[in-house]
Coordinates of C-alpha atoms and ligand atoms in Angstrom, one line a residue:
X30 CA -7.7 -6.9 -20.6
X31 CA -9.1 -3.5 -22.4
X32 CA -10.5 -1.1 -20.4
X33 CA -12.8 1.4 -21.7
X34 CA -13.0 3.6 -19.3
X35 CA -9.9 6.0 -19.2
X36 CA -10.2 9.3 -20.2
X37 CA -6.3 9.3 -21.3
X38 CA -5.9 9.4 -25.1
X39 CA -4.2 6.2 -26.9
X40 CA -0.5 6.2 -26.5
X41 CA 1.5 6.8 -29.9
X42 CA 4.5 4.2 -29.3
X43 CA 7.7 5.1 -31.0
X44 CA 8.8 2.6 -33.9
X45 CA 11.0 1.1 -32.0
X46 CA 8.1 -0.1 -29.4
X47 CA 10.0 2.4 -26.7
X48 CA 7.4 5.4 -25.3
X49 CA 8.9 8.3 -24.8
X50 CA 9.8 10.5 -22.1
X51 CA 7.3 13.1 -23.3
X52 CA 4.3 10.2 -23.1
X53 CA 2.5 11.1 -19.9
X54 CA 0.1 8.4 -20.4
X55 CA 0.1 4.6 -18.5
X56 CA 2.2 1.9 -20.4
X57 CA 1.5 -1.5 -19.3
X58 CA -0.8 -3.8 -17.3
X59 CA -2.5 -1.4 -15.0
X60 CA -5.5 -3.3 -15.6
X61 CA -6.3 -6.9 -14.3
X62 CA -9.1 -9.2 -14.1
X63 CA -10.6 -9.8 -11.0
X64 CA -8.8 -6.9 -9.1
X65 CA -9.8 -6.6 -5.4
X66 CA -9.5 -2.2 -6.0
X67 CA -10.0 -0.7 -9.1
X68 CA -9.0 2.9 -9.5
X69 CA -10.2 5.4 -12.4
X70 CA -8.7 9.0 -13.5
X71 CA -8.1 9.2 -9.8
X72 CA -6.7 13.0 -9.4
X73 CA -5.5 14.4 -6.3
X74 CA -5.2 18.0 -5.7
X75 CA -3.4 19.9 -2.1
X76 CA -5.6 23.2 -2.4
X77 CA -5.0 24.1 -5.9
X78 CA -1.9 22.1 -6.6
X79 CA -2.2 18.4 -8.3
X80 CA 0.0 15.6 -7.4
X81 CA -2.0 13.1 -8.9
X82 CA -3.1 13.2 -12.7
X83 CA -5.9 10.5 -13.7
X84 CA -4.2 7.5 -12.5
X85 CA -6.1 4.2 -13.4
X86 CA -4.6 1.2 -11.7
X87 CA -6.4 -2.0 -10.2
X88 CA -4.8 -4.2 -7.2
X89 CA -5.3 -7.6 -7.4
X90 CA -6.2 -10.4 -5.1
X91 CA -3.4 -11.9 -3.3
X92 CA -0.9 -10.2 -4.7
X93 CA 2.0 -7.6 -3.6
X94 CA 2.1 -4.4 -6.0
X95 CA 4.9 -1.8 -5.5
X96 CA 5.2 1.3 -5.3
X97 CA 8.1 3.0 -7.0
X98 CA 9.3 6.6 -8.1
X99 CA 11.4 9.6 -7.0
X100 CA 10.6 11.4 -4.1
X101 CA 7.6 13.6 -4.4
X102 CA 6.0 12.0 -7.2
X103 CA 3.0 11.2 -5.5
X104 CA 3.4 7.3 -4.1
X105 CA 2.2 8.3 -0.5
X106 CA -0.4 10.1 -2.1
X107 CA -1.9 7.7 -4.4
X108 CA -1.8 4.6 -1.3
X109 CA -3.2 7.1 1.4
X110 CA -6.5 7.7 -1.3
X111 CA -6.8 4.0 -1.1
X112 CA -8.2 3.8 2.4
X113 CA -9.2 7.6 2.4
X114 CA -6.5 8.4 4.4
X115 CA -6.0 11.8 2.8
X116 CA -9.7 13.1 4.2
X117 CA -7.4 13.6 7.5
X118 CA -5.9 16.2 5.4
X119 CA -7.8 19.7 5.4
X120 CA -6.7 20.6 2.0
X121 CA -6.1 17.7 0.5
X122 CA -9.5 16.8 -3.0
X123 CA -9.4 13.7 -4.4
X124 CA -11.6 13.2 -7.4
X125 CA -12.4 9.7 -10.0
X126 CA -13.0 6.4 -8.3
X127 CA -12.1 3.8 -6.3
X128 CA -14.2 0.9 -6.0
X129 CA -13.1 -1.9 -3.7
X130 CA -15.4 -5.4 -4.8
X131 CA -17.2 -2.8 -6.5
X132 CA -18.3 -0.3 -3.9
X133 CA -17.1 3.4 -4.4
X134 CA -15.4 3.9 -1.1
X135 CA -16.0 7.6 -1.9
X136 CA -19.6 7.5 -1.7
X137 CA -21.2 9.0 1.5
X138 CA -22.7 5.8 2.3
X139 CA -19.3 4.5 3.1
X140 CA -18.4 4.2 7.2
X141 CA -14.5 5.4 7.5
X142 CA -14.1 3.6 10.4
X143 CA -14.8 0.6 8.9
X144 CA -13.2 1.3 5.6
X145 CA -9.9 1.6 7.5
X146 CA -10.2 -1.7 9.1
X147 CA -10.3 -3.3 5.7
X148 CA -8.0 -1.7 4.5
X149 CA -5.5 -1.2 7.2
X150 CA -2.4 0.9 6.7
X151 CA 1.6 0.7 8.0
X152 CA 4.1 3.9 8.0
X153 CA 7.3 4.2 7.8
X154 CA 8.0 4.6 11.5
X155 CA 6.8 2.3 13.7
X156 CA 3.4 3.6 15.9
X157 CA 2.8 1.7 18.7
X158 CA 0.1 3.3 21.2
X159 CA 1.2 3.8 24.4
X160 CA -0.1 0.8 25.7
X161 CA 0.9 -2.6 26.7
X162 CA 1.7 -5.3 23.6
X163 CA -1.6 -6.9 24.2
X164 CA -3.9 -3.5 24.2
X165 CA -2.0 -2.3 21.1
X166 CA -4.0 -5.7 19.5
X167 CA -7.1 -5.7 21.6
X168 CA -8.0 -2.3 21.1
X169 CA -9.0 -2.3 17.6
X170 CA -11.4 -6.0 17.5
X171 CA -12.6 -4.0 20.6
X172 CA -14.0 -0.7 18.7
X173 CA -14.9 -2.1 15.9
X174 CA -17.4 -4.9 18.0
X175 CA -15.5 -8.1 16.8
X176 CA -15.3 -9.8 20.0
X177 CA -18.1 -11.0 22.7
X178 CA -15.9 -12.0 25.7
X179 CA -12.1 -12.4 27.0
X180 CA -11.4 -15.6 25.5
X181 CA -12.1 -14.7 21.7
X182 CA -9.6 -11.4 22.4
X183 CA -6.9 -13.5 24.2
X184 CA -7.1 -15.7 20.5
X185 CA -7.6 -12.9 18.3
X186 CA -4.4 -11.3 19.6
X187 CA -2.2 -14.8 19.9
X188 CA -3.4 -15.1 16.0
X189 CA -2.4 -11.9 15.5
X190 CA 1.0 -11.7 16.7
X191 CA 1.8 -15.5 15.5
X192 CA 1.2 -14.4 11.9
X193 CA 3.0 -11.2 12.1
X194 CA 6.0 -13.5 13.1
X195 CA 6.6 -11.5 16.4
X196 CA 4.5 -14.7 19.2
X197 CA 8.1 -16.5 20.2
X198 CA 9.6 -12.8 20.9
X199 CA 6.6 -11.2 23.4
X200 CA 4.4 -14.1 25.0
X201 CA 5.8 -14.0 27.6
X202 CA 5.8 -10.1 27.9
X203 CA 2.1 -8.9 26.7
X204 CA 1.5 -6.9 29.5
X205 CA 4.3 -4.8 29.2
X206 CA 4.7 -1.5 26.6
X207 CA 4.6 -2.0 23.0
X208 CA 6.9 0.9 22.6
X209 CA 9.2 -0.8 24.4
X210 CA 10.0 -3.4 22.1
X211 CA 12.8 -3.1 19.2
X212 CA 12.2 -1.2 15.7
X213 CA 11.5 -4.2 14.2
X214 CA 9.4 -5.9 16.4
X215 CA 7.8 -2.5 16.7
X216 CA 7.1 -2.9 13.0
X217 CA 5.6 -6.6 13.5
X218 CA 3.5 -5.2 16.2
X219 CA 1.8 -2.9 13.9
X220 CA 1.4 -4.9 11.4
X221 CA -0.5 -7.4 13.9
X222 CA -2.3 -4.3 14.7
X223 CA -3.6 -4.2 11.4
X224 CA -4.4 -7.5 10.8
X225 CA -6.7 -8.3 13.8
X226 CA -9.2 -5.6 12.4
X227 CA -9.9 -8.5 9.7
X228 CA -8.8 -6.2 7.1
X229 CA -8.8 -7.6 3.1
X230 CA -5.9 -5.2 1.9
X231 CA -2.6 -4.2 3.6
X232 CA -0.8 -0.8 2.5
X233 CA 2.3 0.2 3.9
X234 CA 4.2 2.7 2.9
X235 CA 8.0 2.4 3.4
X236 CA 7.4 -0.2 6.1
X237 CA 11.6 -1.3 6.5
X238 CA 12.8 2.2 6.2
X239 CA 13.5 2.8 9.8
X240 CA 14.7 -1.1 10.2
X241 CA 18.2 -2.7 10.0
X242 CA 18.4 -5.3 7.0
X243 CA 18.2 -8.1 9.5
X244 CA 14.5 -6.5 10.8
X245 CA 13.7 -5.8 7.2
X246 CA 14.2 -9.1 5.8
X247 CA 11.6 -10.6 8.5
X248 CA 9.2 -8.3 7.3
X249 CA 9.8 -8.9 3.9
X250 CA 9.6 -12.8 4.7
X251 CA 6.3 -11.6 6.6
X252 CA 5.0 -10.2 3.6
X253 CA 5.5 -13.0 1.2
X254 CA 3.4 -15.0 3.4
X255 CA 0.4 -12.6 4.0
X256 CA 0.6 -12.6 0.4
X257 CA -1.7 -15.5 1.1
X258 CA -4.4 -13.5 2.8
X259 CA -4.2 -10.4 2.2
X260 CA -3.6 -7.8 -1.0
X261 CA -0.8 -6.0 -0.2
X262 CA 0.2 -2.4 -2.2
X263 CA 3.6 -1.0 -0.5
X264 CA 5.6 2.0 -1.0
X265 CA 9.4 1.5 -1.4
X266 CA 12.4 3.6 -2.5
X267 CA 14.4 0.2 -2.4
X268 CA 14.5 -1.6 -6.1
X269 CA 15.7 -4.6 -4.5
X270 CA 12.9 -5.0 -2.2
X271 CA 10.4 -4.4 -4.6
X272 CA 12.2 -7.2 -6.3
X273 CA 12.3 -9.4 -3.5
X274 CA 8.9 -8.6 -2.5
X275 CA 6.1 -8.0 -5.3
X276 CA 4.8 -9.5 -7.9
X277 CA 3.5 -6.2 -9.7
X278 CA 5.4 -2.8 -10.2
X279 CA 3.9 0.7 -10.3
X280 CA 6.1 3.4 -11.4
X281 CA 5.1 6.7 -10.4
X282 CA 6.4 10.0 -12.1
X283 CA 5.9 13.9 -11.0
X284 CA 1.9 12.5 -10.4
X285 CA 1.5 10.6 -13.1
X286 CA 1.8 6.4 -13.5
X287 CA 3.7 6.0 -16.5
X288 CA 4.3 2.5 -15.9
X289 CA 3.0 -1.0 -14.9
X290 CA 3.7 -4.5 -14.8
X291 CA 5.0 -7.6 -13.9
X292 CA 7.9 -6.8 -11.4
X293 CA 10.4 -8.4 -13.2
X294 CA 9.7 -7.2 -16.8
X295 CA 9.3 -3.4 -15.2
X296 CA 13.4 -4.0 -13.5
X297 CA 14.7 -5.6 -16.6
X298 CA 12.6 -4.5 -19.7
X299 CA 10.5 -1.6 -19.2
X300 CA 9.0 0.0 -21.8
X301 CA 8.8 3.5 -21.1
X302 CA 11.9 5.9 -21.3
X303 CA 11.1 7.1 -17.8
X304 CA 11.3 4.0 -16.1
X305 CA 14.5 3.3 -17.6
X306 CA 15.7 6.5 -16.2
X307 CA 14.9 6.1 -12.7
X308 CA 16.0 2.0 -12.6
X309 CA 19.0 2.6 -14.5
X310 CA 19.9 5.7 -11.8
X311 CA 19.8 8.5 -14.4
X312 CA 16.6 10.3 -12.1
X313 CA 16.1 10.2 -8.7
Ligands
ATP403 N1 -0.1 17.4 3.3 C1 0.3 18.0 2.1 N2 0.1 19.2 1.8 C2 0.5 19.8 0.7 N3 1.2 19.2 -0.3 C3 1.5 17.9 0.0 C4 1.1 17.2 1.2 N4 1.6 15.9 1.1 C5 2.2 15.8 0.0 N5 2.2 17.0 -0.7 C6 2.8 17.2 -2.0 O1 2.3 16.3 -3.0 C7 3.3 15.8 -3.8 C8 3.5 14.3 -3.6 O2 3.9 14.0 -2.3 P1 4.0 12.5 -1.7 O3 4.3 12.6 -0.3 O4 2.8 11.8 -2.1 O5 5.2 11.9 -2.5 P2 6.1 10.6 -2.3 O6 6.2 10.0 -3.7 O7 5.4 9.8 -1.3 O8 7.5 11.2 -1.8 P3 8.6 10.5 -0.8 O9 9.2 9.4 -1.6 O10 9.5 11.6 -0.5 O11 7.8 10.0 0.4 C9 4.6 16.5 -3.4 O12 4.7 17.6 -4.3 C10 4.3 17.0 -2.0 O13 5.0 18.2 -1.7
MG404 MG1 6.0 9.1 0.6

């Protein structure tokens, strides 16, 4: 799919089809059809210092994109404008647009609140309030007006838990603290959180960083199947769980995407010098 819309110049491929580490410009499929987000010469600036140039990306339905790049070059950046996370930040300007089924989620017409609930986000460590495993659900469908009485909560949080794969392991404990359940389960807990807000796309951002393998390969199970439901973009610094987990790659550089695509071609044929660098271990 062409997209017209990029204020980037046309990238001037080398004869041998390679771009070269001087090419600042996207390589790649950062465009789809039917994309659930589309982003356009998004640039975000911390007072007068930009750590995002004019990144145009879209996020599809139903699908898991990564996140990938060495430390600093923007990732957490880019997924935090995605739910306007970054307005929590004083000094933080994001300009371009993001349109989620075709709404700017930047216009002033857009409620926050809401936004946030659709599209939920996980971090890295593990945030349970300091409530029991059932308020950590109920609180959310509570503010946000999605339930009329005790039964529809006591379902919305069972649903919840079952499909962030944690039911078996707390129903018989929902009354006691969420924070006093294991990393991992922790983990499962907030991702429950975020799904029983309704919420269309999930970002996480380094989600198993602060789990053991065996914790992060039930999430990583976990996010093949909300796959199903959910779009999911996620931050990782492992290769092999972008592997295991996505279907699309992003590769992020000093603020700039240099590269997109299928997850496999990006780990075994990517097109732009850069990207070789950093999966072959020569950056990063
Ligand atoms: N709150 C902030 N205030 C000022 N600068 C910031 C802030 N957050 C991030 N930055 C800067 O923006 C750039 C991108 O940071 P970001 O955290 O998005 O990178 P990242 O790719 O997520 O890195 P990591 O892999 O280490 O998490 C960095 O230069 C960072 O120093
Ligand atoms: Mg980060």
């Amino acid at each position: 799919m062409t997209e017209p819309q990029s204020l980037k110049p046309k990238l001037k491929p080398t004869a041998d089809g390679r771009v070269s580490r001087d090419n600042r410009q996207t390589v790649g499929d950062q465009f789809i059809d039917n994309p659930r987000m589309t982003c356009r010469d998004v640039n975000v600036y911390y007072a007068d210092k930009q750590a995002i140039n004019n990144v145009s990306l879209d996020i599809g339905s139903n699908e898991v994109i990564s996140m990938i790049g060495p430390s600093g070059c923007g990732k957490s950046t880019f997924l935090r404008c995605l739910n306007r996370m970054n307005d929590t930040i004083d000094t933080c300007r994001v300009t371009g647009e993001i349109k989620m089924d075709g709404h700017n989620i930047y216009s002033n017409e857009i409620d926050v609140v809401a936004l946030r609930a659709q599209v939920g986000i996980v971090f890295q460590k593990p945030n349970p309030f300091p409530k029991s495993i059932y308020e950590n659900i109920a609180y959310g469908p509570r503010i946000h007006g999605l339930v009329e009485n005790k039964t529809e909560m006591d379902e919305i949080v069972e649903t919840s838990i079952k499909r962030a794969g944690l039911w078996e392991e707390v129903k018989d404990r929902l009354d006691q603290p969420g924070t006093g359940l294991s990393g991992g389960q922790q983990q499962r807990l907030c991702i429950a959180r975020t799904i029983a807000v309704g919420p269309e796309v999930i970002l996480m951002d380094e989600p198993c960083s602060a789990l053991d393998p065996i914790a992060t390969a039930i999430i990583e199970d976990l996010i093949d199947e909300l796959r199903q439901h959910f779009s999911i973009a996620i931050v990782t610094h492992s290769m092999q769980q972008a592997s295991r987990v996505s279907q699309r790659t992003a590769y992020f550089h000093l603020g700039d995407l240099i590269e997109v695509g299928p997850t496999s071609r990006i780990f075994t044929s990517p097109r732009h010098e850069l990207t070789e660098d950093y999966i072959t271990g020569r950056f990063g």
